[in-house]
Coordinates of N, CA and C in Angstrom, one line a residue:
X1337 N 2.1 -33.9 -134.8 CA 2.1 -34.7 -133.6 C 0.9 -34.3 -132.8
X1338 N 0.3 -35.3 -132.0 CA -0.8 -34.6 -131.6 C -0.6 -35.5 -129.9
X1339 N -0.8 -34.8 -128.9 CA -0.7 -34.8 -127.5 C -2.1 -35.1 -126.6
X1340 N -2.4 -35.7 -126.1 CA -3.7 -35.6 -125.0 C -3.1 -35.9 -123.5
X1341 N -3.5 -35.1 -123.0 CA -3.5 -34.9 -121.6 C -4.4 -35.3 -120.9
X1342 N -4.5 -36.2 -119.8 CA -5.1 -36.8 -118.6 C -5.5 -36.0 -117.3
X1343 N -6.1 -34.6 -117.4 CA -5.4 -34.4 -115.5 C -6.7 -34.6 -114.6
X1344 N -7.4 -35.2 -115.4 CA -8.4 -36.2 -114.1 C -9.5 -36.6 -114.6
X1345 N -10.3 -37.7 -113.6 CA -11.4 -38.6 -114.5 C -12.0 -37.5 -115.3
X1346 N -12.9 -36.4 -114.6 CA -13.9 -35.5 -115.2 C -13.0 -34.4 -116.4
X1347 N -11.8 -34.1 -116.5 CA -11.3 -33.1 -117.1 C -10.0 -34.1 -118.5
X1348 N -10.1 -33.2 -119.4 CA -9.3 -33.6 -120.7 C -9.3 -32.7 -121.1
X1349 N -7.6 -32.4 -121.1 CA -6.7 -31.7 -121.9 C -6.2 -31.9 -123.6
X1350 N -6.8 -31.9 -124.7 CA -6.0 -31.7 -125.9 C -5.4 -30.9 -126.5
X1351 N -4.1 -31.3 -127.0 CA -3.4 -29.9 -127.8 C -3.2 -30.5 -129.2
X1352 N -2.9 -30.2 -130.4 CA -2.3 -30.4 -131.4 C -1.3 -29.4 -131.9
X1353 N -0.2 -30.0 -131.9 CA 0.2 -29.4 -132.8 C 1.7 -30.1 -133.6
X1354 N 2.4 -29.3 -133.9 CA 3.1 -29.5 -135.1 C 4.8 -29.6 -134.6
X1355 N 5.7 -30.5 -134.8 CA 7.2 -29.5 -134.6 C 8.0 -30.0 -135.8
X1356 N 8.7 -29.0 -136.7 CA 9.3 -29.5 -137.6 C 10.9 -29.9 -137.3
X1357 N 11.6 -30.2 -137.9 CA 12.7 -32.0 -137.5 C 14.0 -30.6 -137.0
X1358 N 14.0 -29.1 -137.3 CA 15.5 -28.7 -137.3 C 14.9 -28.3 -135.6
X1359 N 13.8 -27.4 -134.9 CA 14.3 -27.2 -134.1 C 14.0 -28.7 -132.7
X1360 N 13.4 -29.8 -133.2 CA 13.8 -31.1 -132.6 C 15.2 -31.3 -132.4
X1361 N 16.1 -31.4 -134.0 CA 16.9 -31.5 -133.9 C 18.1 -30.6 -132.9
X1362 N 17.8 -29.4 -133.1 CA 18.8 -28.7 -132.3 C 18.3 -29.0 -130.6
X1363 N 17.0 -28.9 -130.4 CA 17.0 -29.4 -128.6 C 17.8 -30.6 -128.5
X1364 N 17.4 -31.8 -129.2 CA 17.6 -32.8 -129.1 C 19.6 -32.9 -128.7
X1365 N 20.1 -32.4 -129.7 CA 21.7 -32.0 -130.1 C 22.2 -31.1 -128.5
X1366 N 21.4 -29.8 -128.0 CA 21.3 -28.9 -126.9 C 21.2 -30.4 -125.7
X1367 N 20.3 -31.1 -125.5 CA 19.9 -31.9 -124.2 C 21.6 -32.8 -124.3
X1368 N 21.5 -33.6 -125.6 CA 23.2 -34.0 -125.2 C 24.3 -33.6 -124.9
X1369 N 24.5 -32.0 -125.3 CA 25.8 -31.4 -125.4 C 25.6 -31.5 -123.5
X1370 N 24.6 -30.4 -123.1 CA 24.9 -30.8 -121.3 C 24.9 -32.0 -121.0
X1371 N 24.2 -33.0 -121.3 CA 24.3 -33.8 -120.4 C 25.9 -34.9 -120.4
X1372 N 26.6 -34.3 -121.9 CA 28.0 -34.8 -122.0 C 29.4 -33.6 -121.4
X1373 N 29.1 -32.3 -121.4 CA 29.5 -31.2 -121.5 C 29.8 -31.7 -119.8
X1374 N 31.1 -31.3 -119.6 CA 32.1 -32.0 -118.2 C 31.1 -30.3 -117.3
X1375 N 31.2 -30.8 -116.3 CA 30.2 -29.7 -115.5 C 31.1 -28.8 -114.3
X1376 N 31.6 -27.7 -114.5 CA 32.2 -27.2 -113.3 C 31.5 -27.4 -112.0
X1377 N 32.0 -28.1 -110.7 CA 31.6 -28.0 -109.6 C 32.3 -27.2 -108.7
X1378 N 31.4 -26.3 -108.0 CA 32.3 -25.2 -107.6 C 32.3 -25.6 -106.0
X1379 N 32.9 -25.0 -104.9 CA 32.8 -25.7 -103.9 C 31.9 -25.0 -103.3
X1380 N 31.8 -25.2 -101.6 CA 30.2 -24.9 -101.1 C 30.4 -23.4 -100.5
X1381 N 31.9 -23.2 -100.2 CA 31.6 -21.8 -99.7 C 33.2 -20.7 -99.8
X1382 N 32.8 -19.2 -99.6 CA 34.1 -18.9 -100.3 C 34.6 -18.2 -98.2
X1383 N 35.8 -18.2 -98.0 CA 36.0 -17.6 -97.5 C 37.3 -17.0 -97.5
X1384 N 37.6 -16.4 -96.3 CA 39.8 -15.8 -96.4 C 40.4 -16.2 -96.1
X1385 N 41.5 -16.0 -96.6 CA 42.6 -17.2 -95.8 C 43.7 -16.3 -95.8
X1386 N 44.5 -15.9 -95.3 CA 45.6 -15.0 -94.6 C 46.9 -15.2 -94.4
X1387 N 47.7 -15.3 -95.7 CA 49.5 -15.7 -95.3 C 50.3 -14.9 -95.1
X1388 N 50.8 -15.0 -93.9 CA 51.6 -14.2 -93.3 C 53.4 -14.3 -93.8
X1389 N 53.3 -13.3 -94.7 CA 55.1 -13.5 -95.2 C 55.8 -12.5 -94.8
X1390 N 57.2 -12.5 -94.9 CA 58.1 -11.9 -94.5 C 57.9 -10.1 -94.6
X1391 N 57.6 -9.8 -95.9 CA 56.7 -8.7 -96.1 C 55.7 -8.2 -95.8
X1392 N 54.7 -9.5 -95.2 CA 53.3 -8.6 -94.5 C 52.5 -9.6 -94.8
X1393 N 51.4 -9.4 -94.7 CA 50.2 -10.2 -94.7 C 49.4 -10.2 -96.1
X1394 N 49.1 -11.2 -96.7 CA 48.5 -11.4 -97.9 C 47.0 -12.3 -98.0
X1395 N 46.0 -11.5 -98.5 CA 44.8 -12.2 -97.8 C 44.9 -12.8 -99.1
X1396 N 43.5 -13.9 -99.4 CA 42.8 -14.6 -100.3 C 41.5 -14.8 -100.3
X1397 N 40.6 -14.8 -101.6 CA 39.4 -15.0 -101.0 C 39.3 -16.7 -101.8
X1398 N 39.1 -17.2 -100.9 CA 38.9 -19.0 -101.2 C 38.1 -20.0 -101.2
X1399 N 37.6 -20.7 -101.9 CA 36.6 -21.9 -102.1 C 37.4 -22.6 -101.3
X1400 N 36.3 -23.2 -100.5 CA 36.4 -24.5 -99.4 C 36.4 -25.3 -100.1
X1401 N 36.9 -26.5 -100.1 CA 37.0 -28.0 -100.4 C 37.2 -28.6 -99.4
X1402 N 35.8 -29.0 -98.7 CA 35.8 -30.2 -97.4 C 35.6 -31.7 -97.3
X1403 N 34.6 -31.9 -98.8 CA 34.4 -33.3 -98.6 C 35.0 -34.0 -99.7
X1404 N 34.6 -35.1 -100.3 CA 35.4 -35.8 -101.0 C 35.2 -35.5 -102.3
X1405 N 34.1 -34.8 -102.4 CA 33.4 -34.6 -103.9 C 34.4 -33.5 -104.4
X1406 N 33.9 -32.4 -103.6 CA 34.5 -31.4 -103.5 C 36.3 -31.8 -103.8
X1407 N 36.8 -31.9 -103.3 CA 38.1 -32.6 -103.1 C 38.6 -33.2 -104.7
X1408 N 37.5 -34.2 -105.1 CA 38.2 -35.0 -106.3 C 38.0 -33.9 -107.6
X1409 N 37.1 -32.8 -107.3 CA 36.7 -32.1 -108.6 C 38.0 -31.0 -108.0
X1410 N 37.6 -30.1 -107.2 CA 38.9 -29.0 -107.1 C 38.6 -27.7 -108.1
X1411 N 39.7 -27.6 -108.7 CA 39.5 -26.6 -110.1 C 39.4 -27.4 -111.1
X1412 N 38.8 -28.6 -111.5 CA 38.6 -28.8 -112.6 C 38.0 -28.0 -113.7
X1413 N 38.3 -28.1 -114.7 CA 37.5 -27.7 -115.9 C 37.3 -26.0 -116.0
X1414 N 37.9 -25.5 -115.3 CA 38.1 -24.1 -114.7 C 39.3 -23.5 -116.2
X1415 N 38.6 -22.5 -116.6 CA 39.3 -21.2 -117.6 C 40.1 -20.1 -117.2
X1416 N 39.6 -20.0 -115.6 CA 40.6 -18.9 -115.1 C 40.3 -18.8 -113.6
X1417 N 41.0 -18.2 -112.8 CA 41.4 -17.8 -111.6 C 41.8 -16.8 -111.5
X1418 N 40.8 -15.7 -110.7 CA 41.1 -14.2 -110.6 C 42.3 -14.2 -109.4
X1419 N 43.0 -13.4 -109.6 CA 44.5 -13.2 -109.1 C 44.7 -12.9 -107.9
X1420 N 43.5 -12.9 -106.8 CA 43.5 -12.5 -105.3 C 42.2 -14.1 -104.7
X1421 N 42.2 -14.9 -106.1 CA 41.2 -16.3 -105.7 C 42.2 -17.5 -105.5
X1422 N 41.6 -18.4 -105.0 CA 41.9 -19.7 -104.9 C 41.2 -20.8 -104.0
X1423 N 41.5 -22.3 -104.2 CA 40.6 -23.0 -103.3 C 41.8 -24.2 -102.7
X1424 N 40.8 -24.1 -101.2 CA 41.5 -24.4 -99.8 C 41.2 -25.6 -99.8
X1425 N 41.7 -26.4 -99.7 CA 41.5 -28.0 -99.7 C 42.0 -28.6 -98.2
X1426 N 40.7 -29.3 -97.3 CA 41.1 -29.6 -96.1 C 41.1 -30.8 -95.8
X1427 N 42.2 -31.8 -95.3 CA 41.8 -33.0 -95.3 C 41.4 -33.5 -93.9
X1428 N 41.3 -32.5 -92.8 CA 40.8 -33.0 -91.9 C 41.4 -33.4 -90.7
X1429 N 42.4 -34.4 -91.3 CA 43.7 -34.8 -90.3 C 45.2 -34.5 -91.4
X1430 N 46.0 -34.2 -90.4 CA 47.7 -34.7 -91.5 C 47.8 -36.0 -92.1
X1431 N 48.5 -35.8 -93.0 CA 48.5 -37.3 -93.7 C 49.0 -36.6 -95.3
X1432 N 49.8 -38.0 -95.8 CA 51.0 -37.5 -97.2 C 49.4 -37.0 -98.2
X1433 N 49.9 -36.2 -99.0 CA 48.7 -35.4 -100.3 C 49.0 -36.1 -101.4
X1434 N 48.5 -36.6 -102.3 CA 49.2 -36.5 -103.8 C 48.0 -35.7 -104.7
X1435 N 48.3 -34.5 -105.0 CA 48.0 -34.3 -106.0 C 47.9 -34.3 -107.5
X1436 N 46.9 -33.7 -108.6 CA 47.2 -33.8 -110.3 C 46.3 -32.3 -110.8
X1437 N 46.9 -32.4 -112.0 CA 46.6 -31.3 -112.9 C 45.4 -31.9 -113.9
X1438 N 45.1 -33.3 -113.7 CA 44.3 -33.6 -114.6 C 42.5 -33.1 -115.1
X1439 N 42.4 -32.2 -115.9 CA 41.0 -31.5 -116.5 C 41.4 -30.6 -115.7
X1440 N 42.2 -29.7 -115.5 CA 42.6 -28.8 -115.0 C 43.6 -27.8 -116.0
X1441 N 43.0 -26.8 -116.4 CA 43.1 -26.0 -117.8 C 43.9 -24.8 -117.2
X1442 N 44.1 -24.5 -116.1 CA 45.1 -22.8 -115.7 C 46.1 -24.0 -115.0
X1443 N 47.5 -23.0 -115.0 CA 48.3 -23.5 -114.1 C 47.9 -22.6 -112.7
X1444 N 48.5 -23.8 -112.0 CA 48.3 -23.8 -110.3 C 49.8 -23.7 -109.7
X1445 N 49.9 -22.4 -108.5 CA 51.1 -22.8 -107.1 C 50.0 -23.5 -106.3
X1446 N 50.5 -25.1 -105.6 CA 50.2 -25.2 -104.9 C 51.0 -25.4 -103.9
X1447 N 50.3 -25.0 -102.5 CA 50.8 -24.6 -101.0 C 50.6 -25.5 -100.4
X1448 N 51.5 -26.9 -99.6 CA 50.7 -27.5 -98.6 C 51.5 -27.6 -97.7
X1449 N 49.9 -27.1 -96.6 CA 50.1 -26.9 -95.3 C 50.1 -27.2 -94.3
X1450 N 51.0 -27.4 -93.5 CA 50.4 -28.3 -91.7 C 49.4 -27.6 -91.1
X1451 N 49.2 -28.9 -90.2 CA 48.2 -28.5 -89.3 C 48.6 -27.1 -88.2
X1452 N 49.5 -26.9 -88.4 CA 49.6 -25.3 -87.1 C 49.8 -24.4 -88.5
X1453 N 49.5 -24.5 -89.6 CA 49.5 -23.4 -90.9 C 50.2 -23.1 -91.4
X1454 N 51.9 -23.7 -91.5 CA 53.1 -23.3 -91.9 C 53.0 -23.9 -92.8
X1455 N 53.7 -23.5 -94.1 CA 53.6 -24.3 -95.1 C 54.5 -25.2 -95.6
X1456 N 54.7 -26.3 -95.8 CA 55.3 -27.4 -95.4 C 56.6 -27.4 -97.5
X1457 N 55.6 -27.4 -98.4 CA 56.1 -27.4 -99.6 C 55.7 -26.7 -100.9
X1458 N 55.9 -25.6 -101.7 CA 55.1 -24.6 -102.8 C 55.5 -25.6 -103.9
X1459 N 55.0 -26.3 -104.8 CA 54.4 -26.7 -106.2 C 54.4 -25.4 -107.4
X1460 N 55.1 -24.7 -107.6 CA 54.7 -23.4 -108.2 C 55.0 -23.8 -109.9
X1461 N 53.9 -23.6 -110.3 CA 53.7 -23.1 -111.8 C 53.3 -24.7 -112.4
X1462 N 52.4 -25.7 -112.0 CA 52.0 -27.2 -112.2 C 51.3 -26.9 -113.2
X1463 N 51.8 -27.7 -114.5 CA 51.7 -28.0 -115.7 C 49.7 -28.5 -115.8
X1464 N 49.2 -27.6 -116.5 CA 47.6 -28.1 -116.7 C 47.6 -29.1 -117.3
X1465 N 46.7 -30.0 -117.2 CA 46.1 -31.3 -117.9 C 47.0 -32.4 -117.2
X1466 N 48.0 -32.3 -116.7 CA 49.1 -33.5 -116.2 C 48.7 -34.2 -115.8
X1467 N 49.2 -35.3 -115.6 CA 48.1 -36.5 -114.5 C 49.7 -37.2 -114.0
X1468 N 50.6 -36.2 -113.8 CA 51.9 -36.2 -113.1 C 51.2 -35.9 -111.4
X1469 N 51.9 -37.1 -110.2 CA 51.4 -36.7 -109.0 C 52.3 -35.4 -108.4
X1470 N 51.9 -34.9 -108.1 CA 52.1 -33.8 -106.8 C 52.1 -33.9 -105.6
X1471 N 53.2 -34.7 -104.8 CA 53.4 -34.8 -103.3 C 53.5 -34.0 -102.7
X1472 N 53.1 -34.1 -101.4 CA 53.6 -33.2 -100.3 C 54.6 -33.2 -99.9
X1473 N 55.0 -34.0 -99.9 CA 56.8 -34.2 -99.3 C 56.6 -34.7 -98.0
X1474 N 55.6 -34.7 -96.9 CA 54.9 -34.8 -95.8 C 54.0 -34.9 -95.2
X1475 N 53.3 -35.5 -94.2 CA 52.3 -35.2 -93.6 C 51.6 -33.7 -93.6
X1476 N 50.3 -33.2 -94.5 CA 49.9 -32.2 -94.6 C 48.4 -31.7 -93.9
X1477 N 48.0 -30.9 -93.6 CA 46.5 -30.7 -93.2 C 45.6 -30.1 -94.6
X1478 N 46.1 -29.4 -95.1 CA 45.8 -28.6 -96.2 C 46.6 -28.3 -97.5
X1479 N 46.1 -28.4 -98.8 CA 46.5 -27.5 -99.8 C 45.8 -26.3 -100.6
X1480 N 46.3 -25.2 -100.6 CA 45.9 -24.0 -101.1 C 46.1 -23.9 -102.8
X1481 N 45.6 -24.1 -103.8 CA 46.0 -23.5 -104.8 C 45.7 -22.6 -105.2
X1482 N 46.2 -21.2 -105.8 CA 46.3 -20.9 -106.4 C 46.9 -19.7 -108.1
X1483 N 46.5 -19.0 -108.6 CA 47.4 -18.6 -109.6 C 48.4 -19.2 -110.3
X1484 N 49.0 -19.2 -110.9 CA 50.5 -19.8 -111.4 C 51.2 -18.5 -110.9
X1485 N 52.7 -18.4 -110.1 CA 53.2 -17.1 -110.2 C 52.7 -16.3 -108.8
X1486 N 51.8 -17.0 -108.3 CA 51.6 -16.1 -107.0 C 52.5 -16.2 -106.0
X1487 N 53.1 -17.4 -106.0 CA 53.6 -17.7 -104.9 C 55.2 -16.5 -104.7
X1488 N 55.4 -16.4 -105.5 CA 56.1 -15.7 -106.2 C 56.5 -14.3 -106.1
X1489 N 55.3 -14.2 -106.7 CA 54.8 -12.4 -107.0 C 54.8 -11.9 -105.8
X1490 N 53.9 -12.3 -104.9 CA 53.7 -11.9 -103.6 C 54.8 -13.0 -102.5
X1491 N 55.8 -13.0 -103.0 CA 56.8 -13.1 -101.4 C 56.4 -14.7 -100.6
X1492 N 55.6 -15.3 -100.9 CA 55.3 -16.4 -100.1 C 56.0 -17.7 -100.4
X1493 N 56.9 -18.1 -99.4 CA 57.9 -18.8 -99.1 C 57.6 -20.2 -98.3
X1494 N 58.2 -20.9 -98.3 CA 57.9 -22.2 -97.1 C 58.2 -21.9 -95.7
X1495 N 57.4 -22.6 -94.7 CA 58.0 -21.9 -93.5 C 56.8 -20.5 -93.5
X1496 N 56.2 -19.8 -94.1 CA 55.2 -18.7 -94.1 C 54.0 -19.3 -93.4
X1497 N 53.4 -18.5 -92.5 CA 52.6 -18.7 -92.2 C 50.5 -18.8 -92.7
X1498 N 49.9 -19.7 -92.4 CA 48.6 -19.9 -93.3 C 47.2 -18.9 -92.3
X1499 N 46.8 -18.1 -92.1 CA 46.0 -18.0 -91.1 C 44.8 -18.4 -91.4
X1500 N 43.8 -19.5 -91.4 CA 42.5 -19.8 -91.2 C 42.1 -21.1 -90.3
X1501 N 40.8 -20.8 -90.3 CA 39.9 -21.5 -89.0 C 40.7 -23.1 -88.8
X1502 N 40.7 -23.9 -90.6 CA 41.6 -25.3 -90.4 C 42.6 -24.8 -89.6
X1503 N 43.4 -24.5 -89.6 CA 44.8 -24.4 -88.7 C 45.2 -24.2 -87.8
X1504 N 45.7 -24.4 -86.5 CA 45.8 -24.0 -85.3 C 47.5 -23.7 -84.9
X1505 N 47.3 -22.6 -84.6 CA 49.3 -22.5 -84.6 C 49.4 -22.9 -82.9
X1506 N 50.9 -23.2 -83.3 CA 51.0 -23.7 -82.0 C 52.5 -22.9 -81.4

């Protein structure tokens, strides 16, 4: 195959050379796999989030989910969740949730929260891949997921308190 380059009236670039069909074929094979290959999106920022249970205080460190993108991806396509992680999903105002498990590969507790931080209903141990909805039971501000088993492990009950910036107790 032979290439000529243009990079201006006075100047010409030629190259020759050669590519044989396997490593064509593997780029070629490589550019599809990403650009079919489902893409983790991760959210824009990590912060703490603080539940206050009967036993004491249990921090988190948490992916934000603010906007819609953020929102509709979640933990998609996700292999694991370190056991002190999870992501905070904020809708902004109260209003019913429905969520799903769908392209969602670990099981999830999910926590949703009113607007003063209390947690309204725990979802514990939601079946991966499901495209089964997950209500709130109520008007929520937020849902927290995460681990399977945390909710659990660590003491956190409905009625427990959520401490972060979304929340304002009253």
């Amino acid at each position: 195959m032979t290439a000529s380059f243009r990079l201006s009236a006075s100047f010409r670039l030629s190259a020759s050379f050669r590519l044989s069909a396997l490593p064509v074929a593997v780029l070629a094979l490589g550019i599809l796999f990403l650009a079919l290959a489902p893409q983790a999106v991760h959210a824009a920022s990590f912060e703490k989030a603080t539940i206050v249970t009967r036993s004491g205080p249990v921090t988190f460190d948490v992916e934000i989910a603010v906007n819609a993108e953020e929102r509709a991806k979640g933990l998609m396509y996700r292999t694991e969740l370190a056991p002190n992680a999870g992501m905070l999903f904020d809708f902004a105002v109260s209003q019913p949730v429905y969520m799903w498990m769908k392209n969602t590969y670990i099981p999830l507790d999910m926590l949703f929260i009113r607007a003063d931080g209390r947690i309204a209903r725990i979802a514990a141990d939601t079946t991966p891949l499901s495209t089964q909805t997950i209500e709130s039971g109520e008007p929520v501000r937020g849902v927290l997921e995460l681990p399977a088993g945390t909710a659990k492990a660590r003491g956190i009950a409905v009625g427990d308190r959520v401490q972060h910036r979304f929340f304002t107790a009253k």
